[in-house]
XYZ file of C-alpha atoms in Angstrom:
434
model
C 122.497 -79.164 -2.427
C 125.142 -77.441 -0.229
C 127.588 -80.230 -1.041
C 126.912 -79.873 -4.756
C 127.504 -76.095 -4.550
C 130.811 -76.618 -2.733
C 131.949 -79.044 -5.424
C 130.994 -76.551 -8.131
C 132.942 -73.775 -6.377
C 136.043 -75.969 -6.075
C 135.853 -76.854 -9.782
C 135.427 -73.146 -10.704
C 138.427 -72.181 -8.545
C 140.605 -74.774 -10.236
C 139.431 -73.577 -13.658
C 140.169 -69.972 -12.678
C 143.724 -70.850 -11.793
C 144.157 -72.520 -15.156
C 142.027 -70.349 -17.494
C 141.900 -67.059 -15.680
C 139.444 -65.323 -13.328
C 136.772 -64.460 -15.917
C 136.531 -67.980 -17.222
C 136.410 -69.347 -13.684
C 133.559 -67.089 -12.638
C 131.622 -67.942 -15.799
C 132.080 -71.611 -15.177
C 130.945 -71.213 -11.555
C 127.806 -69.337 -12.629
C 126.976 -72.031 -15.181
C 127.448 -74.785 -12.615
C 125.224 -73.038 -10.080
C 122.552 -72.433 -12.715
C 122.603 -76.099 -13.624
C 122.220 -77.107 -9.998
C 119.376 -74.650 -9.431
C 117.508 -75.880 -12.504
C 117.950 -79.481 -11.440
C 116.726 -78.737 -7.899
C 113.756 -76.779 -9.279
C 112.818 -79.781 -11.440
C 113.044 -82.123 -8.452
C 111.056 -79.652 -6.340
C 108.271 -79.473 -8.945
C 108.209 -83.280 -9.139
C 107.975 -83.477 -5.357
C 105.098 -80.968 -5.215
C 103.206 -82.818 -7.951
C 103.698 -86.160 -6.188
C 102.569 -84.760 -2.815
C 99.390 -83.424 -4.440
C 98.555 -86.806 -5.975
C 100.708 -89.596 -4.523
C 100.566 -92.841 -6.492
C 101.424 -96.118 -4.816
C 104.756 -97.478 -6.013
C 105.545 -94.353 -8.075
C 107.955 -91.725 -6.741
C 109.983 -89.111 -8.645
C 113.249 -90.463 -10.031
C 116.323 -88.786 -8.555
C 119.801 -89.445 -7.242
C 121.879 -88.139 -4.403
C 120.199 -86.164 -1.635
C 116.959 -85.815 -3.606
C 116.873 -89.546 -4.217
C 117.268 -90.223 -0.497
C 114.543 -87.694 0.317
C 112.174 -89.241 -2.219
C 112.883 -92.755 -0.905
C 112.197 -91.643 2.673
C 108.906 -90.013 1.673
C 107.951 -93.143 -0.236
C 108.554 -95.322 2.823
C 106.423 -92.996 4.941
C 103.686 -93.010 2.313
C 103.632 -96.819 2.171
C 103.567 -97.052 5.974
C 100.693 -94.564 6.167
C 98.741 -96.429 3.460
C 99.290 -99.689 5.322
C 98.059 -98.197 8.601
C 95.100 -96.607 6.847
C 94.190 -99.954 5.288
C 94.419 -101.710 8.639
C 92.237 -99.005 10.204
C 89.674 -99.333 7.398
C 89.606 -103.138 7.789
C 89.234 -102.805 11.570
C 86.340 -100.395 11.064
C 84.657 -102.843 8.675
C 85.105 -105.678 11.177
C 83.710 -103.497 13.950
C 80.655 -102.579 11.895
C 80.046 -106.207 10.971
C 80.259 -107.147 14.641
C 77.810 -104.366 15.489
C 75.406 -105.579 12.837
C 75.680 -109.161 14.105
C 74.582 -108.205 17.619
C 71.043 -109.346 18.490
C 70.412 -105.983 20.171
C 69.976 -102.547 18.680
C 73.056 -100.296 19.026
C 73.179 -96.517 18.546
C 76.338 -94.439 19.115
C 75.611 -90.957 20.429
C 78.136 -88.091 20.538
C 78.559 -85.655 23.415
C 75.524 -83.709 22.170
C 73.356 -86.854 22.046
C 73.408 -86.814 18.252
C 73.379 -90.059 16.273
C 76.817 -91.066 14.970
C 76.030 -94.641 13.925
C 73.374 -97.332 14.360
C 72.941 -100.951 13.365
C 70.027 -102.568 11.540
C 68.284 -103.713 14.734
C 68.302 -100.165 16.072
C 66.746 -98.982 12.813
C 64.020 -101.582 13.255
C 63.453 -100.821 16.949
C 63.430 -97.025 16.767
C 62.407 -96.403 13.171
C 65.765 -94.831 12.319
C 67.423 -94.413 8.941
C 71.208 -94.876 9.170
C 71.901 -92.423 6.340
C 69.222 -89.810 6.842
C 69.418 -89.544 10.634
C 73.185 -89.268 11.184
C 73.950 -86.095 13.114
C 70.359 -85.705 14.296
C 69.586 -85.262 18.041
C 68.267 -88.596 19.273
C 65.319 -86.944 21.075
C 64.063 -85.752 17.687
C 63.995 -89.367 16.511
C 63.036 -91.356 19.634
C 60.228 -89.324 21.127
C 58.601 -91.716 23.592
C 58.148 -89.832 26.903
C 59.733 -92.702 28.851
C 62.935 -92.437 26.818
C 63.136 -88.643 26.889
C 62.723 -88.620 30.684
C 65.302 -91.397 31.002
C 67.839 -89.543 28.838
C 67.383 -86.293 30.743
C 67.551 -87.947 34.171
C 71.246 -88.832 33.841
C 70.665 -92.038 35.849
C 71.444 -94.898 33.494
C 72.085 -97.657 36.050
C 68.959 -99.509 34.946
C 67.130 -100.019 31.674
C 63.758 -98.513 30.863
C 60.949 -100.251 28.994
C 58.872 -98.667 26.268
C 56.863 -99.551 23.200
C 58.551 -99.499 19.806
C 57.849 -96.598 17.481
C 57.125 -99.194 14.790
C 53.989 -100.350 16.649
C 52.807 -103.925 16.536
C 52.786 -104.202 20.327
C 56.567 -104.635 20.453
C 58.126 -103.876 23.845
C 61.731 -102.665 24.081
C 64.166 -102.648 26.964
C 66.430 -99.611 26.453
C 69.605 -98.652 28.323
C 72.194 -95.893 27.933
C 75.865 -96.628 28.690
C 78.167 -93.572 28.969
C 81.732 -93.954 27.680
C 84.661 -91.867 26.483
C 84.327 -88.086 26.562
C 80.581 -87.752 27.257
C 79.618 -90.179 24.479
C 76.913 -92.811 24.987
C 75.887 -96.209 23.710
C 72.133 -96.631 23.319
C 71.263 -100.342 23.537
C 67.814 -101.748 22.805
C 66.447 -105.275 23.133
C 63.110 -106.720 22.033
C 61.582 -108.172 25.217
C 58.080 -108.690 23.852
C 58.261 -112.465 24.213
C 59.789 -112.231 27.699
C 57.064 -109.815 28.777
C 54.411 -112.115 27.361
C 55.911 -115.043 29.260
C 56.077 -112.972 32.446
C 52.446 -111.955 32.014
C 51.494 -115.585 31.474
C 53.463 -116.544 34.593
C 51.676 -113.941 36.704
C 48.296 -114.987 35.322
C 49.185 -118.632 35.880
C 50.143 -118.082 39.519
C 47.001 -116.031 40.105
C 44.812 -118.656 38.420
C 46.376 -121.584 40.264
C 45.978 -119.739 43.545
C 42.340 -119.034 42.756
C 41.566 -122.535 41.519
C 43.081 -124.182 44.585
C 41.831 -121.590 47.065
C 38.196 -122.233 46.159
C 38.090 -125.957 47.013
C 40.334 -125.373 50.028
C 37.894 -122.745 51.311
C 35.008 -125.181 50.817
C 36.913 -127.941 52.606
C 37.773 -125.641 55.503
C 34.112 -124.664 55.824
C 32.926 -128.269 55.841
C 35.557 -129.288 58.378
C 34.578 -126.436 60.662
C 30.905 -127.401 60.346
C 31.570 -131.079 61.089
C 33.739 -130.181 64.060
C 31.426 -127.627 65.672
C 27.969 -129.007 64.925
C 26.449 -132.233 66.087
C 25.385 -133.897 62.841
C 23.538 -137.115 62.297
C 25.159 -139.892 60.267
C 23.427 -138.938 56.998
C 24.420 -135.269 57.194
C 27.970 -136.287 58.046
C 28.115 -138.579 54.999
C 26.756 -135.782 52.792
C 29.437 -133.400 54.007
C 32.133 -136.023 53.554
C 30.940 -136.658 49.991
C 31.152 -132.935 49.204
C 34.599 -132.763 50.753
C 35.657 -135.746 48.638
C 34.443 -133.935 45.514
C 36.568 -130.888 46.326
C 39.563 -133.110 47.077
C 39.112 -134.853 43.716
C 38.920 -131.496 41.991
C 42.220 -130.376 43.520
C 43.791 -133.703 42.565
C 42.673 -133.267 38.937
C 44.133 -129.757 38.849
C 47.459 -130.987 40.215
C 47.513 -133.937 37.789
C 46.841 -131.666 34.820
C 49.531 -129.240 35.967
C 51.998 -132.117 36.229
C 50.966 -133.310 32.761
C 51.593 -129.844 31.325
C 54.947 -129.623 33.060
C 55.928 -133.031 31.685
C 55.002 -131.960 28.136
C 57.077 -128.788 28.413
C 60.181 -130.485 29.828
C 60.175 -133.826 27.986
C 62.452 -134.417 24.982
C 60.767 -134.199 21.549
C 58.723 -137.274 20.628
C 60.596 -139.715 18.417
C 59.539 -139.723 14.764
C 60.267 -143.451 14.759
C 57.669 -144.428 17.381
C 54.477 -145.666 15.757
C 51.004 -145.067 17.176
C 48.346 -147.658 16.317
C 45.595 -145.243 15.319
C 42.952 -147.927 14.730
C 43.375 -149.215 18.281
C 43.463 -145.682 19.695
C 40.251 -144.711 17.896
C 38.469 -147.801 19.217
C 39.487 -146.947 22.773
C 38.418 -143.316 22.370
C 34.973 -144.388 21.216
C 34.623 -146.809 24.117
C 35.700 -144.155 26.610
C 33.266 -141.646 25.094
C 30.387 -144.096 25.404
C 31.331 -144.889 28.994
C 31.553 -141.176 29.906
C 28.266 -140.446 28.148
C 26.498 -143.335 29.892
C 23.939 -143.520 27.085
C 23.045 -139.840 27.123
C 24.559 -139.115 23.663
C 24.861 -140.727 20.267
C 28.567 -141.426 19.696
C 29.808 -142.347 16.207
C 33.222 -143.022 14.679
C 34.274 -142.564 11.044
C 37.758 -143.516 9.804
C 39.217 -143.075 6.323
C 42.732 -144.105 5.384
C 44.843 -146.930 6.807
C 47.571 -144.776 8.315
C 49.303 -144.579 11.668
C 50.832 -141.579 13.410
C 54.493 -141.244 14.341
C 55.058 -139.935 17.835
C 54.344 -140.485 21.515
C 51.176 -142.537 22.001
C 50.483 -141.404 25.566
C 50.608 -137.712 24.568
C 48.315 -138.165 21.574
C 45.910 -140.333 23.583
C 45.762 -137.587 26.224
C 45.170 -134.864 23.609
C 42.465 -136.800 21.743
C 40.903 -137.904 25.021
C 40.600 -134.317 26.234
C 38.799 -133.329 23.020
C 36.385 -136.239 23.367
C 35.638 -135.653 27.060
C 35.031 -131.935 26.405
C 32.512 -132.814 23.686
C 30.650 -135.170 26.026
C 30.625 -132.704 28.931
C 29.386 -129.726 26.920
C 26.785 -131.511 24.806
C 23.299 -131.721 26.332
C 21.631 -135.083 26.745
C 20.288 -136.426 23.450
C 22.986 -134.699 21.413
C 25.544 -136.297 19.101
C 29.319 -136.604 19.279
C 31.138 -137.615 16.095
C 34.758 -138.784 15.949
C 36.348 -138.505 12.482
C 39.773 -139.739 11.293
C 41.002 -138.921 7.808
C 44.510 -139.695 6.618
C 46.554 -139.794 3.431
C 50.251 -139.551 2.518
C 49.810 -135.754 2.505
C 48.798 -135.629 6.180
C 46.102 -136.588 8.648
C 43.433 -135.025 10.816
C 41.397 -136.123 13.812
C 38.161 -134.236 14.444
C 35.667 -134.243 17.279
C 32.309 -132.746 16.336
C 29.401 -132.197 18.694
C 25.931 -130.676 18.751
C 26.603 -128.970 22.062
C 26.156 -125.460 23.385
C 28.813 -123.905 21.142
C 31.240 -121.082 21.859
C 31.037 -117.348 21.193
C 33.614 -116.202 18.574
C 35.429 -113.832 20.944
C 36.396 -116.721 23.222
C 37.890 -119.042 20.588
C 41.386 -117.441 20.324
C 41.904 -117.867 24.090
C 40.488 -121.342 24.604
C 43.931 -122.982 24.796
C 45.179 -120.614 27.513
C 45.678 -122.185 30.903
C 42.627 -121.892 33.159
C 40.694 -119.920 30.566
C 37.009 -120.735 30.774
C 34.078 -119.468 28.737
C 31.749 -120.152 31.678
C 33.606 -120.750 34.936
C 30.545 -121.975 36.803
C 29.555 -124.495 34.122
C 33.139 -125.692 33.737
C 33.343 -126.519 37.432
C 29.959 -128.238 37.333
C 31.163 -130.528 34.542
C 34.433 -131.310 36.328
C 36.742 -129.306 34.074
C 40.044 -127.928 35.354
C 40.564 -125.293 32.649
C 43.770 -127.026 31.555
C 42.499 -129.633 29.096
C 42.875 -127.613 25.897
C 46.249 -126.270 27.032
C 47.402 -129.883 27.292
C 45.973 -130.581 23.824
C 47.783 -127.601 22.309
C 51.150 -128.546 23.829
C 50.877 -132.218 22.910
C 49.985 -131.410 19.300
C 52.713 -128.770 18.981
C 55.275 -131.378 20.027
C 54.131 -133.411 17.008
C 54.222 -130.396 14.649
C 50.417 -130.539 14.569
C 47.936 -127.681 14.858
C 44.543 -127.363 16.516
C 41.710 -125.729 14.561
C 38.545 -124.693 16.388
C 35.191 -123.983 14.731
C 32.073 -123.258 16.743
C 28.663 -121.664 16.559
C 26.643 -120.889 19.692
C 23.647 -123.159 19.998
C 24.744 -125.451 17.151
C 27.938 -127.098 18.352
C 31.696 -127.179 17.845
C 34.366 -128.963 15.876
C 37.930 -129.387 17.135
C 40.412 -130.660 14.542
C 44.004 -131.795 15.072
C 45.943 -131.547 11.803
C 49.183 -133.526 11.343
C 51.834 -132.938 8.668
C 52.926 -135.650 6.232
C 56.136 -136.370 8.173
C 54.039 -137.574 11.135
C 51.983 -140.006 9.057
C 52.943 -143.528 7.956
C 51.028 -146.402 6.323
C 49.434 -148.609 8.963
C 51.627 -151.536 9.916
C 50.330 -155.052 9.392
C 49.248 -156.423 12.764
C 48.184 -159.950 13.676
C 44.467 -160.433 14.038
C 43.276 -160.913 17.595
C 41.583 -164.194 18.457
C 38.582 -163.908 20.782
C 38.956 -165.783 24.029
C 36.216 -167.932 25.447
């Protein structure tokens, strides 16, 4: 603008020399007025554009104003580009936060909620829109968390139950960062806690189950060593010691069988199990175990085989059969039933035994769980048979259903899906040998 004014003054001076002083001053005033009006128009255009900048649209001007407008436009485009990059980074960050398997809550210096992901909403019962800006202690009120937050010691996580109920257990930890801000992380450890509880119970049960026969053995050995026993008494003690040794061996064998089921690769869906042959063997074994004390029958419908690991299924079915024999009083009946179709198959073992109280049924497949510990030991059970059954069936995508009524008997049914069933293969007839 100063340059334009200087030019106008020079032109007015030249005109004054030619036309006279009055004409020169008039011309100078007109030139300055023109420049002021033009600058005022550009200034209004600039103000309007700054109030509502539009991408790609800047006021049209030349000279100094044109350069100023171009410079502002470049700055505006650069700022829009940076703002877009920041917005995209924020979106990526939020997506990453939502993808985390843990709950995440960002707390400001006053422990107020700034942001949370979906898992945190589920764990703590938060609402991402409603609860922003709220003190976290007003939203997560479990005493364990409040004490943890106020302690200032966040080196370790604290465990607490979820506000949503359902028995869910959370591991919660605070991580300070920045200027007194905090990250609140939560993880659902319900399954891990259940596994840890099962591990502790398992160790305690194994210790108990092995300690009992070992205590008996130690007592017998001390008696044999310190007392002078005749040959018959010595044989009696040795027989009892052999029984306890056999019991420990069965426990160890069943534990090894369980371990093998848990660590083995999944059974091949291509391996075929000859169900007809397996059923015949199960019936023979049941009759041998019963030794004539029970009526054992077999019913089979549907010429279908199973697809899977024969040894695992034989072990599972065998455990069901032996349980029925052991817990059915003399004179009772044990019925083996096989039903199969393209839609699936089921193998049932029904007995007229002592039955089971309803409250025990959900826990029957737990390791070492016994309805009657004394009776189980008398019948030679280890408390692991049904756990083996459950694992073997689960590896074949099969389920175990248990129905029982005290004093009337029980029915255990293994149900197999269609993908584990195939039409029985043609097999050559066996020729009896002389």
